[in-house]
Tab-separated table of C-alpha atoms in Angstrom:
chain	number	residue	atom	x	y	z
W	1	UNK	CA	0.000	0.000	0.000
W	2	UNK	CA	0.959	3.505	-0.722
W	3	UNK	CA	1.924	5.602	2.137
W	4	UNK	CA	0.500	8.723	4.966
W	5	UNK	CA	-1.542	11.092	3.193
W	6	UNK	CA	-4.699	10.078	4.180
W	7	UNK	CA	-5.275	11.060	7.408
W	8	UNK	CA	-3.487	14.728	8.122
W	9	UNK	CA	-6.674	15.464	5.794
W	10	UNK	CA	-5.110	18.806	5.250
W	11	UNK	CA	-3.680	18.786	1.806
W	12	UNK	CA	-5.371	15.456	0.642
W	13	UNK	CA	-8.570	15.878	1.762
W	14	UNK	CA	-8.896	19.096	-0.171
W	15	UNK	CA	-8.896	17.433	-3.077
W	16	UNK	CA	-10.280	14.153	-2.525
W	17	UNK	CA	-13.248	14.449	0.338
W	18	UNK	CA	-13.774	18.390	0.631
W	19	UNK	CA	-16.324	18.161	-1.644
W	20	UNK	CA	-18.742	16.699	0.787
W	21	UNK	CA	-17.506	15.074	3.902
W	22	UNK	CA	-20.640	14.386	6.195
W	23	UNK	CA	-22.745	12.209	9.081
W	24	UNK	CA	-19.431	11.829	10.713
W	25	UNK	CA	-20.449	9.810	14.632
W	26	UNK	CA	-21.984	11.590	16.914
W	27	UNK	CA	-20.606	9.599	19.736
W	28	UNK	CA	-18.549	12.192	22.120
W	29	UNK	CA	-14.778	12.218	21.716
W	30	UNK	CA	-13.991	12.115	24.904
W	31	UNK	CA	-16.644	8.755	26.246
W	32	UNK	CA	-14.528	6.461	27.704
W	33	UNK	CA	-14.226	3.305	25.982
W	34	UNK	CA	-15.516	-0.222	27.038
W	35	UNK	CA	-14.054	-3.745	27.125
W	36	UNK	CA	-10.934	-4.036	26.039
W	37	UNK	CA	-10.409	-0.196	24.687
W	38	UNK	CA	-10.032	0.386	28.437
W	39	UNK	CA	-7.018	-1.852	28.626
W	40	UNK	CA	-3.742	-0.344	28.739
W	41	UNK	CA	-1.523	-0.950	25.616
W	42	UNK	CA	2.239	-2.791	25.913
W	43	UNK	CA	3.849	0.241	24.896
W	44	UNK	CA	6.360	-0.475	21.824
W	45	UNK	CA	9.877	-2.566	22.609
W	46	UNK	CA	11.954	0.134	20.527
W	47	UNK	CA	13.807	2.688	22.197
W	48	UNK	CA	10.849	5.875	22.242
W	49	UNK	CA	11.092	9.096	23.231
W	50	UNK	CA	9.905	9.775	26.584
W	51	UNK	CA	7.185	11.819	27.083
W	52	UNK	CA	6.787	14.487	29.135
W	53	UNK	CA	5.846	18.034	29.797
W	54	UNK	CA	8.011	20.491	27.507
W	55	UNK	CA	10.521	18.292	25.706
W	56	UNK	CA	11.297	18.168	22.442
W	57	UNK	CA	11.327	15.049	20.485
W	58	UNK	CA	12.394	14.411	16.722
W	59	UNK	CA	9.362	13.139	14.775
W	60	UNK	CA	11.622	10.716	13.059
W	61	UNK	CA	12.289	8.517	15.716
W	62	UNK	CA	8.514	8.993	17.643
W	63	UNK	CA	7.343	7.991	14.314
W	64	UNK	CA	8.214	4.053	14.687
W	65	UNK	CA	6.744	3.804	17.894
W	66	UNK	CA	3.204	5.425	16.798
W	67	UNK	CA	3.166	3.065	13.337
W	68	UNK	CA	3.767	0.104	15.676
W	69	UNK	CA	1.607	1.179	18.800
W	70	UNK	CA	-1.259	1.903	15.964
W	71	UNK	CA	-0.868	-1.507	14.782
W	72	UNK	CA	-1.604	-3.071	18.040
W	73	UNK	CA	-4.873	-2.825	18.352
W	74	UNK	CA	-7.813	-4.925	17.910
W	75	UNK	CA	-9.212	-2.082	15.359
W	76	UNK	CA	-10.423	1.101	15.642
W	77	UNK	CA	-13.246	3.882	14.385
W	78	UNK	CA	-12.448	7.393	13.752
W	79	UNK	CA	-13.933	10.171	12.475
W	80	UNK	CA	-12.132	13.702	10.345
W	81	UNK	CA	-13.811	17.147	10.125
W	82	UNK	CA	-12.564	19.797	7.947
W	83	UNK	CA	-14.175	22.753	7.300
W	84	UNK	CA	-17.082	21.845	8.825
W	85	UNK	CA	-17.346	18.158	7.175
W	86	UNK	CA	-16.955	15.176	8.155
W	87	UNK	CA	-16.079	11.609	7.095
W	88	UNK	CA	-16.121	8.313	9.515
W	89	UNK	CA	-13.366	5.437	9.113
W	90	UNK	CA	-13.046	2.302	10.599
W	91	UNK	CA	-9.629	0.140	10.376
W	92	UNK	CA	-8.745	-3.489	11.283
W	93	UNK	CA	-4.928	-3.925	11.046
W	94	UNK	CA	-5.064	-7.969	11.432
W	95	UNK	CA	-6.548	-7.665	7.937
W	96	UNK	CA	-5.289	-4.579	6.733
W	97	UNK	CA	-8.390	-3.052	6.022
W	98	UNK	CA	-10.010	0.367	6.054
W	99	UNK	CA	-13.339	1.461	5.170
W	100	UNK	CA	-14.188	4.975	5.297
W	101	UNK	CA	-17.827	6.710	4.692
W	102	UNK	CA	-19.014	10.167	3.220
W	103	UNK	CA	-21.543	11.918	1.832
W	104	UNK	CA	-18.960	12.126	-1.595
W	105	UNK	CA	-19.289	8.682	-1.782
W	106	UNK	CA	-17.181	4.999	0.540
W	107	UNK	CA	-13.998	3.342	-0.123
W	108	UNK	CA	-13.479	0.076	1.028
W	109	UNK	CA	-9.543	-1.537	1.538
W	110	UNK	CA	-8.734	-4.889	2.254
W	111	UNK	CA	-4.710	-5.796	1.863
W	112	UNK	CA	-4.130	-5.129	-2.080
W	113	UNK	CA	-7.598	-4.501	-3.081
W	114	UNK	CA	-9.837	-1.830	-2.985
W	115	UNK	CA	-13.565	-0.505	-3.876
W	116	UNK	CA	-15.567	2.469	-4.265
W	117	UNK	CA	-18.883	3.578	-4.682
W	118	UNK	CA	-19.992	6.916	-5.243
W	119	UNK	CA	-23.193	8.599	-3.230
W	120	UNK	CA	-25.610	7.399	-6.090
W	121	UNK	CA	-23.665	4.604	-7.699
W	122	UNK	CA	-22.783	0.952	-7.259
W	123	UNK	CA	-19.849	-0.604	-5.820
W	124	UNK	CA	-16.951	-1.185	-8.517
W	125	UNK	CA	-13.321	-1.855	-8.136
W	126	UNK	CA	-11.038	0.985	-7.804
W	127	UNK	CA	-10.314	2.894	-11.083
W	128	UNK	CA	-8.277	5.907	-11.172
W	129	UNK	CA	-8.593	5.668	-15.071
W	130	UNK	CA	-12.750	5.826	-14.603
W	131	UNK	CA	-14.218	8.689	-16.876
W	132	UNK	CA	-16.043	9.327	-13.866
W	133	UNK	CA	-14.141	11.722	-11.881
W	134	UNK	CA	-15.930	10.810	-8.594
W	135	UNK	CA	-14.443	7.595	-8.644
W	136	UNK	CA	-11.366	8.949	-9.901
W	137	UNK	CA	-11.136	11.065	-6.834
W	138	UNK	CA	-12.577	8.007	-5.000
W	139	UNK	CA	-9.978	5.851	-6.460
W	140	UNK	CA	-7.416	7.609	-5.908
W	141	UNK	CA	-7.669	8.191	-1.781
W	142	UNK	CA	-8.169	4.776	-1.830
W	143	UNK	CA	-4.813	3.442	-3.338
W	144	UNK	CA	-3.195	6.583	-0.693
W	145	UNK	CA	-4.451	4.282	2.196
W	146	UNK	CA	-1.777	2.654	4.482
W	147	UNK	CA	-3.058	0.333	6.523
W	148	UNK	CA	-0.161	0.077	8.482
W	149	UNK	CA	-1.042	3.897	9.391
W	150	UNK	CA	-4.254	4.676	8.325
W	151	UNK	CA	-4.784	8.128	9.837
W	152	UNK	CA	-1.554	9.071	7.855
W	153	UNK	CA	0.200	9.964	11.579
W	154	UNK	CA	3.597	8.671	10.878
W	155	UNK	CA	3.993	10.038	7.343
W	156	UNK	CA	3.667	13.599	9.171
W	157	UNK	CA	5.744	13.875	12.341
W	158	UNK	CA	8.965	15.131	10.601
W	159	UNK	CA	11.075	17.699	12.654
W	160	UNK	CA	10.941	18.470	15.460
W	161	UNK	CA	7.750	18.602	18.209
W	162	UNK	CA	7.249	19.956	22.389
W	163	UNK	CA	4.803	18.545	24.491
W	164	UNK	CA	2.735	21.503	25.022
W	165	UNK	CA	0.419	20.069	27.661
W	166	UNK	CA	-1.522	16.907	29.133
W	167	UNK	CA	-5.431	16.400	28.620
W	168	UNK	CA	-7.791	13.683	28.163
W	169	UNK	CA	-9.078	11.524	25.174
W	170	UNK	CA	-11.315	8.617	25.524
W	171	UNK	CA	-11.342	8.154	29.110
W	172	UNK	CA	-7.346	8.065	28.978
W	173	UNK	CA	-4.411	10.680	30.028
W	174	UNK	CA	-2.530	12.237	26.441
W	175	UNK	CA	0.349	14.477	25.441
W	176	UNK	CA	-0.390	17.148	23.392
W	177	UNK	CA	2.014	17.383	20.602
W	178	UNK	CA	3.091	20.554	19.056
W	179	UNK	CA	4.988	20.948	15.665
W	180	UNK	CA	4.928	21.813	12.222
W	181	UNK	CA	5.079	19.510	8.832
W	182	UNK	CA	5.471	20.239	5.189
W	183	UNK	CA	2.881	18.271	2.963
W	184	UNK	CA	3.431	19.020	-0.650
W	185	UNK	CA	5.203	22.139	0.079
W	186	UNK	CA	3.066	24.043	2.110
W	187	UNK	CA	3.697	24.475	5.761
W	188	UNK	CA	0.734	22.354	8.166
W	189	UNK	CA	0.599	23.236	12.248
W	190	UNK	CA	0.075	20.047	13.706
W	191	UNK	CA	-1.302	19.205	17.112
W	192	UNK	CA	-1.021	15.201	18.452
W	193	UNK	CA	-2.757	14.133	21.234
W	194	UNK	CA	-0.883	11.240	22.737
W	195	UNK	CA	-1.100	8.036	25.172
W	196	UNK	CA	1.844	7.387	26.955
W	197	UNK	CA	2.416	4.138	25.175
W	198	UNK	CA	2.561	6.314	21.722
W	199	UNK	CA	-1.333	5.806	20.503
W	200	UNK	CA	-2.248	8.791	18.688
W	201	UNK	CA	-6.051	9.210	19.593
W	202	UNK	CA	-6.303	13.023	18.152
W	203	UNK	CA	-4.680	15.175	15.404
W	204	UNK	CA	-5.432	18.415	14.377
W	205	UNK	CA	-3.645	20.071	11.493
W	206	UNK	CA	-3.618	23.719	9.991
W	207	UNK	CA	-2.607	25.468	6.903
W	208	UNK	CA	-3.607	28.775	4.759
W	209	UNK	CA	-3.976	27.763	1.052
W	210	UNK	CA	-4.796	30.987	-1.399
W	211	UNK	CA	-5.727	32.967	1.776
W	212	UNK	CA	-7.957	30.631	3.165
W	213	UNK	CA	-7.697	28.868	6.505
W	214	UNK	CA	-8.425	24.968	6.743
W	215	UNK	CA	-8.229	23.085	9.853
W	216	UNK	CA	-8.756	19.236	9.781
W	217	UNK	CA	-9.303	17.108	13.254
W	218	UNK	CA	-8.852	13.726	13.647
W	219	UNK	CA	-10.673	11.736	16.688
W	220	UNK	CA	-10.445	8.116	17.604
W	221	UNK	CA	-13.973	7.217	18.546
W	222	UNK	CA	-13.333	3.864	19.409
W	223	UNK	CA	-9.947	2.560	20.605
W	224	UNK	CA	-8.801	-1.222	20.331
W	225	UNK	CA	-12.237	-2.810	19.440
W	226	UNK	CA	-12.812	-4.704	16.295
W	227	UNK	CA	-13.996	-3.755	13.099
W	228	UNK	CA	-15.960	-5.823	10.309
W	229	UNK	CA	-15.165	-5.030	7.508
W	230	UNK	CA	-16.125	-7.132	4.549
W	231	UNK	CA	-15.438	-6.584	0.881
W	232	UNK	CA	-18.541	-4.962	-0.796
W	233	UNK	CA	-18.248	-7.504	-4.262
């Protein structure tokens, strides 16, 4: 699979789901999770960063340790809101699948393959050579998805970041994450919200393109619970 810019949303999303991102959950982002997203996570055996309240930590190296703490997980459900719209995901690593909803039409990964299906078509395989340029545009977030990182978190903590402060996500304690990332060349603020054992559970990125603002948030709704996902043909 291709690699990381999915989920910063920023630069991607403008033009792939800007056009109508919508009926994202409703589901608070910060209910705490039950069953086993309550469980603490093994943090990852590399040698991480630590963590705490105004260092400064390369991106490069925090990046492993996010990839593989993402990874361990059972699945997960998210949802992204820029400009007002939003989109739902949900991702199970064991099969290295992702399936993500709008109102500008689903995408459905599984390992290799992938599907889409506009807001008033049918399920077809992915075609970025379709003379339809919904599924085009369809098509072409969907061979962008890593499933390895499927919020696109690794591809986008280069340089350097500070833990800015401690809050709450999801019932659990996080690092907030402050730093700045290039993404096509064009400078994107970026905020992580952080477990200790490297989960990302929030993102926020923001960026001026042709004098206008766009700010894209990422939220974990759901935290180490599986996800079916099934292959729509």
């Amino acid at each position: 699979m291709r690699v990381n810019k999915w989920g910063v949303g920023v630069i991607l999303a403008a033009s792939v789901l800007l056009t109508g991102c919508a009926g994202g959950s409703d589901k608070p982002a910060d209910e705490k999770p039950s069953g086993a997203a309550q469980e603490e996570n093994a943090a990852p055996e590399s040698d991480c960063p630590e963590l705490k309240d105004g260092a400064t930590i390369d991106g490069a190296a925090l990046s492993e340790c996010v990839t593989e703490a993402m990874a361990d997980s059972a699945g997960f459900a998210a949802k992204m809101t820029t400009l007002g719209m939003e989109s739902t995901s949900r991702y199970n690593p064991a099969e290295a699948a992702v399936a993500t909803d709008t109102t500008f039409g689903s995408v459905v990964v599984i390992g290799e393959d992938a599907w889409v299906k506009s807001a008033t078509g049918e399920w077809q395989a992915a075609d970025t050579a379709s003379t339809d340029p919904t599924v085009v545009a369809l098509s072409t977030a969907a061979k962008a998805v890593d499933a390895s990182d499927p919020m696109g978190v690794a591809g986008t903590l280069s340089g350097e970041y500070t833990v800015t402060g401690t809050g709450t996500r999801l019932g659990q304690d996080v690092f907030l994450l402050t730093g700045v990332t290039e993404e096509g060349g064009t400078s994107v603020d970026m905020v992580f919200e952080l477990t200790s054992d490297y989960v990302v559970l929030a993102a926020t990125g923001s960026t001026e393109l042709e004098g206008q603002k766009i700010e894209s948030v990422q939220e974990i709704t759901e935290w180490d619970v599986e996800q079916d996902i099934i292959a729509p043909l």
